[in-house]
Every structure is written in C-alpha cells, then in structure tokens.
Coordinates of C-alpha atoms and ligand atoms in Angstrom, one line a residue:
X1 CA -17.1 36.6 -1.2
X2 CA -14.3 38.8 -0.3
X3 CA -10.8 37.0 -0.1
X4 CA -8.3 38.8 2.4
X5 CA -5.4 37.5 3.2
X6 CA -1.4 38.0 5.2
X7 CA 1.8 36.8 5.2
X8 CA 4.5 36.6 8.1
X9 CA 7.5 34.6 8.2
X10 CA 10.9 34.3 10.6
X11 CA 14.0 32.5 10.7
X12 CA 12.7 32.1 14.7
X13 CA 14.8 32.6 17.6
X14 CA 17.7 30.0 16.5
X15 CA 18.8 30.0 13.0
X16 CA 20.6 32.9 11.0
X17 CA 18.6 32.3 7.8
X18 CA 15.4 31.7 6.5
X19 CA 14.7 28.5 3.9
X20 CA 11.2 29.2 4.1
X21 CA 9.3 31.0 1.1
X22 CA 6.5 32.0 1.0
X23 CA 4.2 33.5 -2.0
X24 CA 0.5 34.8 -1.8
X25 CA -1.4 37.3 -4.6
X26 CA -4.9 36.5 -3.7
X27 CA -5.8 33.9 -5.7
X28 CA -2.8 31.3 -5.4
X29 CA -0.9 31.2 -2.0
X30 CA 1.7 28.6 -1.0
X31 CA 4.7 27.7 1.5
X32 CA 7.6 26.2 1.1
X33 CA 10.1 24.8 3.5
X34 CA 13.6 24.3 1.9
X35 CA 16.4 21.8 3.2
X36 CA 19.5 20.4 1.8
X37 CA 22.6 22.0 3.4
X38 CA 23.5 26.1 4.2
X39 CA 22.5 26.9 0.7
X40 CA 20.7 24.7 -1.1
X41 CA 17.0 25.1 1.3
X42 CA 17.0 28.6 0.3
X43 CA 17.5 27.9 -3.1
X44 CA 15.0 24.9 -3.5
X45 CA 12.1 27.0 -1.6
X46 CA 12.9 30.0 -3.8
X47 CA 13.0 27.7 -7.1
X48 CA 9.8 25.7 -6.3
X49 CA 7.7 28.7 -5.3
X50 CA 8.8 30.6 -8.6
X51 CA 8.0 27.7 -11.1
X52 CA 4.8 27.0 -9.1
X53 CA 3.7 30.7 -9.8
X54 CA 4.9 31.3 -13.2
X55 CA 3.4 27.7 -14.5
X56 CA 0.2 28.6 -12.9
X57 CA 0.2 31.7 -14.3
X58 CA 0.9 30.2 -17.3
X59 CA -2.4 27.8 -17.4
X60 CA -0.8 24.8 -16.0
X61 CA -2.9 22.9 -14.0
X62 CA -2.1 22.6 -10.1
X63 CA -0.2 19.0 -10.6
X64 CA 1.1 20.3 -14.0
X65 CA 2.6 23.2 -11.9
X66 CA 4.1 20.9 -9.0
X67 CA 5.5 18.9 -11.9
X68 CA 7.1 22.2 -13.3
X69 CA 8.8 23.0 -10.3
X70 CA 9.7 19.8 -9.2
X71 CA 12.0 19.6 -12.9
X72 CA 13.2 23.3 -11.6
X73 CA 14.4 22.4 -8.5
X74 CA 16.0 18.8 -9.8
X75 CA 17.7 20.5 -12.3
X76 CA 19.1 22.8 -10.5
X77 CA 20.5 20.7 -7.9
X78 CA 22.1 18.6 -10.8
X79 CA 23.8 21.2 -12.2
X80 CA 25.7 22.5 -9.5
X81 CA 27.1 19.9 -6.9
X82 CA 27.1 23.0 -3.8
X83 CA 23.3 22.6 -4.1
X84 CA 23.1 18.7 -4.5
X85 CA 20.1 17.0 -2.8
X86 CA 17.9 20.0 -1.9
X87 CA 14.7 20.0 -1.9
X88 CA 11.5 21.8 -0.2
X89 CA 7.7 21.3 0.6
X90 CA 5.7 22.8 -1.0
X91 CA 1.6 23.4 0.7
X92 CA -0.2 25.9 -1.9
X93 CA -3.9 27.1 -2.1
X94 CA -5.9 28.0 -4.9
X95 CA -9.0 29.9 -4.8
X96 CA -11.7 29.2 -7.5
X97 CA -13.3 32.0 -9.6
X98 CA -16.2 31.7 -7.4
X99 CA -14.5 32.1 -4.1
X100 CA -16.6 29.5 -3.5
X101 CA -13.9 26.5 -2.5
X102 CA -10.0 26.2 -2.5
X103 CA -8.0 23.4 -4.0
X104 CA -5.2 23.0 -1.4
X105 CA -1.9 20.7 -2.2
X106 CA 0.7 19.3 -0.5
X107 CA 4.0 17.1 -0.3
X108 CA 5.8 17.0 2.4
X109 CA 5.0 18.3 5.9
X110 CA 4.3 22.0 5.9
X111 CA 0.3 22.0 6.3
X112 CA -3.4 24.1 5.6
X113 CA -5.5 24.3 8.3
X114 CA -9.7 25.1 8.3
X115 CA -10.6 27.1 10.6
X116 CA -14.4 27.2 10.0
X117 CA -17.6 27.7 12.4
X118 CA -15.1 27.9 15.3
X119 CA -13.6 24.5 14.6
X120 CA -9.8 23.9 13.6
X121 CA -9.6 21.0 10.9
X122 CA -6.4 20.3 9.6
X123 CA -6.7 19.5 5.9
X124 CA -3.0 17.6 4.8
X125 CA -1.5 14.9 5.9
X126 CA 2.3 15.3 6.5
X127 CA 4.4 13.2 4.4
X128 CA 6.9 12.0 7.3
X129 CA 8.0 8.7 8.5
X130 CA 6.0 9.2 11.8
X131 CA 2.7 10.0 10.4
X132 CA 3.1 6.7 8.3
X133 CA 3.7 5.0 11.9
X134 CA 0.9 7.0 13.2
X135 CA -1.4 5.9 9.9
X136 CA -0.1 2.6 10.6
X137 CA -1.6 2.5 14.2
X138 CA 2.0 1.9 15.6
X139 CA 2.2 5.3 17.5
X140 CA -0.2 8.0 18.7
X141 CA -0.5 11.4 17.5
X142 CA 1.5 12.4 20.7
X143 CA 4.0 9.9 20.4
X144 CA 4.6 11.4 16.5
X145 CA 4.9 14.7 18.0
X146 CA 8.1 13.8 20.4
X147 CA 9.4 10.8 18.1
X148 CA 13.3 11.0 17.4
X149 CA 12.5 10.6 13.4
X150 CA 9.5 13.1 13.3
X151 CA 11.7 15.2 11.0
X152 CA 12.4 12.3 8.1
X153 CA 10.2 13.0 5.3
X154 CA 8.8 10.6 2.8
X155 CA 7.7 12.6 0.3
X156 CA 9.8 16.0 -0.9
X157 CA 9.9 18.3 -4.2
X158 CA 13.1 18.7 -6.5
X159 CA 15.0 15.4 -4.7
X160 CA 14.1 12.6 -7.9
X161 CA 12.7 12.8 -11.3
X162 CA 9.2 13.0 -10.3
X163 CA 6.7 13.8 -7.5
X164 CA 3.3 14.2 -6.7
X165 CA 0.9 16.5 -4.6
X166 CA -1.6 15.2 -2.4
X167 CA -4.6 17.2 -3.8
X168 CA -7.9 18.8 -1.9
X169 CA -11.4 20.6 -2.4
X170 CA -12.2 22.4 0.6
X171 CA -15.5 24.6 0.6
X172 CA -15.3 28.0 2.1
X173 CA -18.0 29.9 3.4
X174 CA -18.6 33.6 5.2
X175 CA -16.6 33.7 7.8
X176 CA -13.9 31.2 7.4
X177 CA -10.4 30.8 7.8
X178 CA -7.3 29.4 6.1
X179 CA -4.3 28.8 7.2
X180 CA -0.6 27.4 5.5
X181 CA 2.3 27.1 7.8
X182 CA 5.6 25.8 8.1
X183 CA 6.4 23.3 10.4
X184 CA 8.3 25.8 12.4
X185 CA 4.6 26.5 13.4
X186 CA 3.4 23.5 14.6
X187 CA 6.4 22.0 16.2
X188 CA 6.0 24.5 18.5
X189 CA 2.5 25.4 19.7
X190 CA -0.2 23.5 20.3
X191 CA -3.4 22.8 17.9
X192 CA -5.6 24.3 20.4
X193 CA -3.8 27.5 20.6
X194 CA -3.1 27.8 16.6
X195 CA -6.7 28.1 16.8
X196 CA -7.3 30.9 18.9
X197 CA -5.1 33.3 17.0
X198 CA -6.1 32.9 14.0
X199 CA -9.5 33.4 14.6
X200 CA -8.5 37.0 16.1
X201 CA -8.5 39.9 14.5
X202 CA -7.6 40.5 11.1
X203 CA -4.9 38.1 8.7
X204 CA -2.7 40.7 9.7
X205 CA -3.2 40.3 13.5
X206 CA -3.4 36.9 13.2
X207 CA -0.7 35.8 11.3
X208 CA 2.0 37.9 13.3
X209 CA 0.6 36.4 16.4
X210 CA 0.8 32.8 15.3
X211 CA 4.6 33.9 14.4
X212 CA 5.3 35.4 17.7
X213 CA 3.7 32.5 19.1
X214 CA 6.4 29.8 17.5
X215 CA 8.9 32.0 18.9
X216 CA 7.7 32.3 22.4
X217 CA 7.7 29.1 22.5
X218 CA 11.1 28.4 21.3
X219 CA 11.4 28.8 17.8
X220 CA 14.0 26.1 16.8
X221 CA 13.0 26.6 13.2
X222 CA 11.9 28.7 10.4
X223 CA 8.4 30.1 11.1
X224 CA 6.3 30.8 7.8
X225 CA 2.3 31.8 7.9
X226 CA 0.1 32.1 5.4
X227 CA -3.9 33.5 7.1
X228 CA -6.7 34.0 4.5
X229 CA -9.9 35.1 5.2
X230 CA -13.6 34.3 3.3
X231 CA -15.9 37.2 4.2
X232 CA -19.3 37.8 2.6
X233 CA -19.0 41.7 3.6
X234 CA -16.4 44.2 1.7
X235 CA -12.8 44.0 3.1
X236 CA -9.1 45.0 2.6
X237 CA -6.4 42.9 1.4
X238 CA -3.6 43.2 3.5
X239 CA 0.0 42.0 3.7
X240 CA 2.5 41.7 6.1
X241 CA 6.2 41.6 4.7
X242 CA 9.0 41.1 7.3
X243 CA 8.8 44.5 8.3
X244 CA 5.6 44.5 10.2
X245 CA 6.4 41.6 12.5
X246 CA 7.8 42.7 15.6
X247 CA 10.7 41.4 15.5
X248 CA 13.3 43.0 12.9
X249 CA 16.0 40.2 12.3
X250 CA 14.4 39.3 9.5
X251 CA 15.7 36.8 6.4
X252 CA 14.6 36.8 2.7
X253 CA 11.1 35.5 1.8
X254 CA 9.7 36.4 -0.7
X255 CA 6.5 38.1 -0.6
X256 CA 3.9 40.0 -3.3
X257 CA 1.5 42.1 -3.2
X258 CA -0.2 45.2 -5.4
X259 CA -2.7 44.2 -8.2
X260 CA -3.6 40.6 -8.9
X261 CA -1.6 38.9 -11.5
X262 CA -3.8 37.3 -14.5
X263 CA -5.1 34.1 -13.7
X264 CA -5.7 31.4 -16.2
X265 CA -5.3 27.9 -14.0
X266 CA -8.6 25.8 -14.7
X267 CA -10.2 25.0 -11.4
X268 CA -11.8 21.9 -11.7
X269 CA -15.8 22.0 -11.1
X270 CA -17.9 20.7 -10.1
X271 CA -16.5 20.4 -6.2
X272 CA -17.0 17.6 -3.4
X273 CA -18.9 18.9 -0.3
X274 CA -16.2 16.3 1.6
X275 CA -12.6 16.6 1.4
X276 CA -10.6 14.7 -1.1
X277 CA -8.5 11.6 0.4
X278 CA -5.2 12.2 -0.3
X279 CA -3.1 9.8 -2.9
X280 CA -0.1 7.9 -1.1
X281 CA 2.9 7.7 -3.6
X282 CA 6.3 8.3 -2.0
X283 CA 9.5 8.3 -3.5
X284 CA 11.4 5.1 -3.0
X285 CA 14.6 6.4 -2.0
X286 CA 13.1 8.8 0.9
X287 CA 11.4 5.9 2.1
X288 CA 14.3 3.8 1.7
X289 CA 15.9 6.3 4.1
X290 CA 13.6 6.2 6.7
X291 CA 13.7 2.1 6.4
X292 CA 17.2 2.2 6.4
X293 CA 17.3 4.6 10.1
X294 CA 14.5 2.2 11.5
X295 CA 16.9 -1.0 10.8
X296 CA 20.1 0.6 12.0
X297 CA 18.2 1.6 15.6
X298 CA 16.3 -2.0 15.7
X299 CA 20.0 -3.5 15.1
X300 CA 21.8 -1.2 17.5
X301 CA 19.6 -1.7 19.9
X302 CA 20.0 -5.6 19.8
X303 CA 23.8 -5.3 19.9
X304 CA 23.3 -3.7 22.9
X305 CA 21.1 -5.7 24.9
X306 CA 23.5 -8.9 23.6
X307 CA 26.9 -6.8 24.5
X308 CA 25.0 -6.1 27.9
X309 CA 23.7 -10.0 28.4
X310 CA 27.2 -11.1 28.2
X311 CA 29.1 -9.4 30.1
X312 CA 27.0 -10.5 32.6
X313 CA 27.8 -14.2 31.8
X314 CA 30.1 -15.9 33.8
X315 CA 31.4 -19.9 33.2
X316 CA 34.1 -22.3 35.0
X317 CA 36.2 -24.0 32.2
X318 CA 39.7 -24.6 31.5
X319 CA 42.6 -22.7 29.5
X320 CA 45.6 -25.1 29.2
X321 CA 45.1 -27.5 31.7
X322 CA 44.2 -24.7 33.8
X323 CA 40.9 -23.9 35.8
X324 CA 40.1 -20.9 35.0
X325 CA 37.1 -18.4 35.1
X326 CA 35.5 -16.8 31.7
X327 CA 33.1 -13.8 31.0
X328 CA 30.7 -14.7 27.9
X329 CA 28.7 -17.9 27.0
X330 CA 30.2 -20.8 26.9
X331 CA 30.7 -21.0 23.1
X332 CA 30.2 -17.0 22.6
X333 CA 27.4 -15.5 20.6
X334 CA 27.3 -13.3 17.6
X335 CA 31.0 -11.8 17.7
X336 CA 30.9 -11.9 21.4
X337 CA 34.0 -14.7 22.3
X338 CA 34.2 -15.5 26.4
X339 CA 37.5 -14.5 27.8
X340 CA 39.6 -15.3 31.0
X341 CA 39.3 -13.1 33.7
X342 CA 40.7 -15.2 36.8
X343 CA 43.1 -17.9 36.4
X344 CA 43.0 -20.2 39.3
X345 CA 45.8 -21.8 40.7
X346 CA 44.0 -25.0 40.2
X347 CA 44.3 -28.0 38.2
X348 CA 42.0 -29.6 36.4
X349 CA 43.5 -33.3 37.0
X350 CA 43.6 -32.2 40.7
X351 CA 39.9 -32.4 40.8
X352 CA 37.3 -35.2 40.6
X353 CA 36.3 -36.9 37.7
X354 CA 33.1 -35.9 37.7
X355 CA 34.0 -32.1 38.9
X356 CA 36.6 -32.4 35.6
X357 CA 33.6 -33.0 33.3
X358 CA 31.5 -30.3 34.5
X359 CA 33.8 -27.8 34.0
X360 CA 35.4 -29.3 31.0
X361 CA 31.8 -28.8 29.7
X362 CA 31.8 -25.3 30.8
X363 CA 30.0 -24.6 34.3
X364 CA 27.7 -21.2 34.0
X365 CA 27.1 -19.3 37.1
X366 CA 25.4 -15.9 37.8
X367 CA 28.5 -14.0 39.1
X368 CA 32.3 -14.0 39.3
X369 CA 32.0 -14.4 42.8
X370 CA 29.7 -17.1 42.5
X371 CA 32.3 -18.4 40.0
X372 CA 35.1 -18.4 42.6
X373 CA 33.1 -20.2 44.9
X374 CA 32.7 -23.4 42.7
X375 CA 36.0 -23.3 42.2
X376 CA 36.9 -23.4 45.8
X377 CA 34.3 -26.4 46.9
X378 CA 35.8 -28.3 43.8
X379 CA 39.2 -27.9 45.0
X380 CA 37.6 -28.7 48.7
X381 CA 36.1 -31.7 47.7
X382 CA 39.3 -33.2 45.6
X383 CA 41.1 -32.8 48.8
X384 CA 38.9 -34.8 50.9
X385 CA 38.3 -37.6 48.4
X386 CA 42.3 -37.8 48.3
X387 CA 42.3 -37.6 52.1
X388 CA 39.7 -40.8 51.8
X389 CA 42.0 -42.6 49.6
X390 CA 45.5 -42.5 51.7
X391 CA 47.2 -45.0 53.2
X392 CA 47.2 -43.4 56.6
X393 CA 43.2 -42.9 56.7
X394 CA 43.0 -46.7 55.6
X395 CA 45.2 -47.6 58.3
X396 CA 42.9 -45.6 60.6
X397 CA 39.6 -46.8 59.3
X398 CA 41.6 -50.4 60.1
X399 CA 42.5 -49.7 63.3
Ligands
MG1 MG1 10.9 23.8 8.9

C-alpha cells in the first residue's frame, strides 16, 4: 500500500495568527489546535506536537507519547505565568508497518474523518460540553452545531497533571481516505461537502480545497488539514506548506517533509475489524467549568423571569395609615421587596371595615389601573355607607 499524504493550514479570514500546528512525515501525522490567551495557543500547539514526535520517535507508545507532551505543555505553562493555562488538542494518526490500519487519537475537538468506499465516517468524538449533551440525548447534532457553549471543551492537553487520548484502530484499504482537521474546518462547512473535496484529486488538491472551503465560508478560526491517501498502485508523497495555498497571509505551522524519520513506536497487533469505543475520562476542573456556565445561565435565567413576574405584580395595602398602591407580591420574593408607586389620598379608617381588612391583608390586582379602580369603589362605597348612617337620611327614611 502506498501512503500519500498533504498538509494545508490558515489563520482563515479573521485572525492575525495561527495556533494551529500541524505535523505529518508519513508515518505519524497529527493536529493541534492551541488556546490560552495571544501567546500561549501558539506555544501549547507547537509544544505538544514536538513532544508527541520526538517521544514517538523515541519508542514511546501512542498514550506514552500524549503523556509526554501533556508534562511539556504543563510545565511549560507553570513556569512562565504569560503562558498560564494553555493548552491544545491534539488528533494524531499512526500508520502501521503494514499500511494495513491506522491507530488515530484524540482529546479535545479537532477530529479524523474516513472517507472510504465513498462514504464519510467520522472516527472521534469531540471532547466538548455539547457533544456530552448530544451523548446525553438532551440536544441534536444540529442543535450542538449552533449551541452558545459548543466551544467549551471537556477534555484538553497541558491544562492539569494528566490526560488521556481517546484511542482508535481504523482499517484502511486501496483507495481510502483520511482526514485530521481543526475545528476551523468543520465549524464552517458542512459534512456533506467535507466529503466531496476530499475525495478529489490528489491530498494536495484536496486539502487546499477543504482550506479554501472554511474560508469561503467565513473562516472565523484557524483552518488546519491533514489528507492521506491509501493506494494499492505506486504514488508520490506530496506536501503542501503555506506557500502553495492560495492565499499568501500565511502564519507559522510547522510542517516536515523530505525522507522519513526512523520509526520505532510499537503498533499494537493484532487489529479490530470495528472501531474502538472511545474511553470517557475528563478532567474535573474542565468539566467543572462547563457545570459552572450551565448553572450561572439556568440561574440567570430564573432571575429574570422572577424580576419580570414582579414587576408585573400589583397590590392595594397601606403605608402609614395611608392607602396606597404597591408593585411586587405582597410579602416580596427572593430579594424582590414591593414598593409604593401611587399614594392615594385615602384613608384607611375612611373605608369600611371589611374594605380595611382586605387591603390591610394586601388586595392583588392584575394592573395599576386596575389597582386605582379598587381604590376608587372603596372610597365610593365608604361614602354611601356614611351617607346611610346620617342623621339627615334617617330623618328622611322617617319621614
Ligand atoms: Mg480552532
């Protein structure tokens, strides 16, 4: 089988710099997608995809390798309080001896897609906040894809002590097609259409279309592609560096090419026919994060529909002997108090006893105008019972 493969990668049509890295020789490919401040994404994608390479290199195993760069990236961030609390995902593929199958990982939510027989499989599963809500059945895959925290990850390398990769075997056969991409990719163009170009042409081809793609379409982020291609007949490896995409604004990303290095990783053998399921183990605090913006929203959101309840609350009561008309619930809820807003010129010993009760009591009404309006027949009716009771009416109901 003959491995072929390209790289493209663009800070897209918004940002001035690029945190993406990206790293591919052949055998061992990956992406990373750096965040933490101005400096520190550039740095953590940079750190993670150098440690990944040199420990692999080295004979580390895949999670031995994420381990290694994980520590890189921590330790760097400790050291120097400019680049405190970056970190980066990391999505790498590595080919077995054979070129028979690919062990792909991930953490966070850059991805690998399958294209094979014509059909697009996507192989990770992002580590984010929505897909847990999506996982959960709470949300649709649409709804993910438009949800205010699709961006909060759950899962990132170089942010806590430890972390680990989801890992998978994929088979490869003639023909197929493999993809790793930022989510600068997929945030902007559609499954359906990722599809289409990179089943054209060669890597080359179809990784700088997938990157002009992203920025058609917008390209709010960082765009990073990584397109290999399994072939039973001879081929060419090719490259793209940041040259040979069409646009020239171009930010650092570091790609490789020339002879392969020496590989000494151990790909484990024998492999699965049937992807791997993915291991769930997040770091607490990210998730605590993402617990913590769910809370604050559920809480806000109460506050608002109480704040919005009240002021639509109107009662009749009294404020020093006074009848007077008050915005709130009688009582007040939460930290909402009622206040005065219309003190009548009325009395509460003018009125009836039973009238002097009710409001003592608090009467609710719908509206201030509706408010008014009791207040008024109260007053109304106090006159005529005091009517009732003079001297002069007896006199007349006498006579
Ligand atoms: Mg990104």
């Amino acid at each position: 089988m003959i491995v072929d493969f390209a790289t493209a990668t663009d800070p897209g049509m918004v940002r001035n710099s690029n945190q993406d890295s990206v790293y591919a020789d052949g055998k061992f490919f990956v992406v990373a997608d750096g965040m933490g401040g101005h400096a520190g994404g550039d740095v953590a994608s940079r750190l993670a995809v150098e440690a990944l390479s040199e420990a692999l290199l080295d004979g580390a195993s895949p999670q031995e390798a994420i381990v290694a760069a994980n520590h890189r990236v921590f330790e760097a961030a400790s050291r120097d309080p400019a680049l405190e609390g970056m970190g980066t995902t990391v999505t790498m593929a590595i080919v077995n001896d054979a070129k028979t199958a690919v062990e792909v990982l991930n953490i966070g939510d850059s991805r690998a897609y399958l294209l094979s027989r014509g059909e697009l499989s996507k192989i990770t599963s992002d580590h984010t906040f929505v897909q847990e809500l999506v996982d959960a059945g709470s949300i649709t895959e649409e709804q993910a894809s438009t949800h205010r925290a699709r961006h909060v990850l759950t899962r990132v390398l170089g942010i806590g002590n430890y972390v680990e990769a989801d890992s998978f075997q994929v088979p490869v056969q003639d023909g197929d097609r493999l993809l790793l991409c930022s989510d600068g990719l997929v945030n902007e163009i559609q499954e359906a259409q990722i599809a289409e170009l990179l089943a054209a042409g060669d890597p080359t081809a179809a990784a700088t279309a997938l990157v002009n793609a992203a920025n058609a379409a917008g390209g709010s982020d960082n765009t990073t592609v990584v397109v290999i291609r399994f072939s039973a007949e001879s081929g060419t490896r090719q490259l793209v560096d940041r040259t040979d995409v069409a646009r020239t604004a171009f930010a650092s990303a570091p790609a490789v090419s020339g002879n392969l290095p020496r590989f000494k990783g151990q790909i484990p053998a024998p492999l699965p026919t049937q992807l791997v399921e993915r291991s769930l183990i997040a770091p607490p605090a990210i998730r605590l994060i993402g617990f913590v913006i769910l809370l604050s929203v559920v809480l806000a959101a109460v506050v608002l529909a109480v704040s919005v309840y009240v002021n639509h609350s109107f009662y009749v009561g009294v404020s020093r002997h006074q009848v007077a008309i008050y915005q709130g619930r009688v009582g007040g809820i939460l930290w909402f108090k009622p206040h005065v807003v219309d003190y009548t010129s009325v009395r509460l010993d003018q009125l009836t006893q039973g009238v002097r009760d009710q409001i003592i009591h608090g009467v609710v009404e719908p509206s201030i105008a509706k408010a008014k309006t009791f207040v008024h027949n109260a007053e109304s009716q106090a006159k005529a019972a005091k009517v009732a009771a003079s001297p002069a009416s007896l006199l007349s109901a006498v006579a």
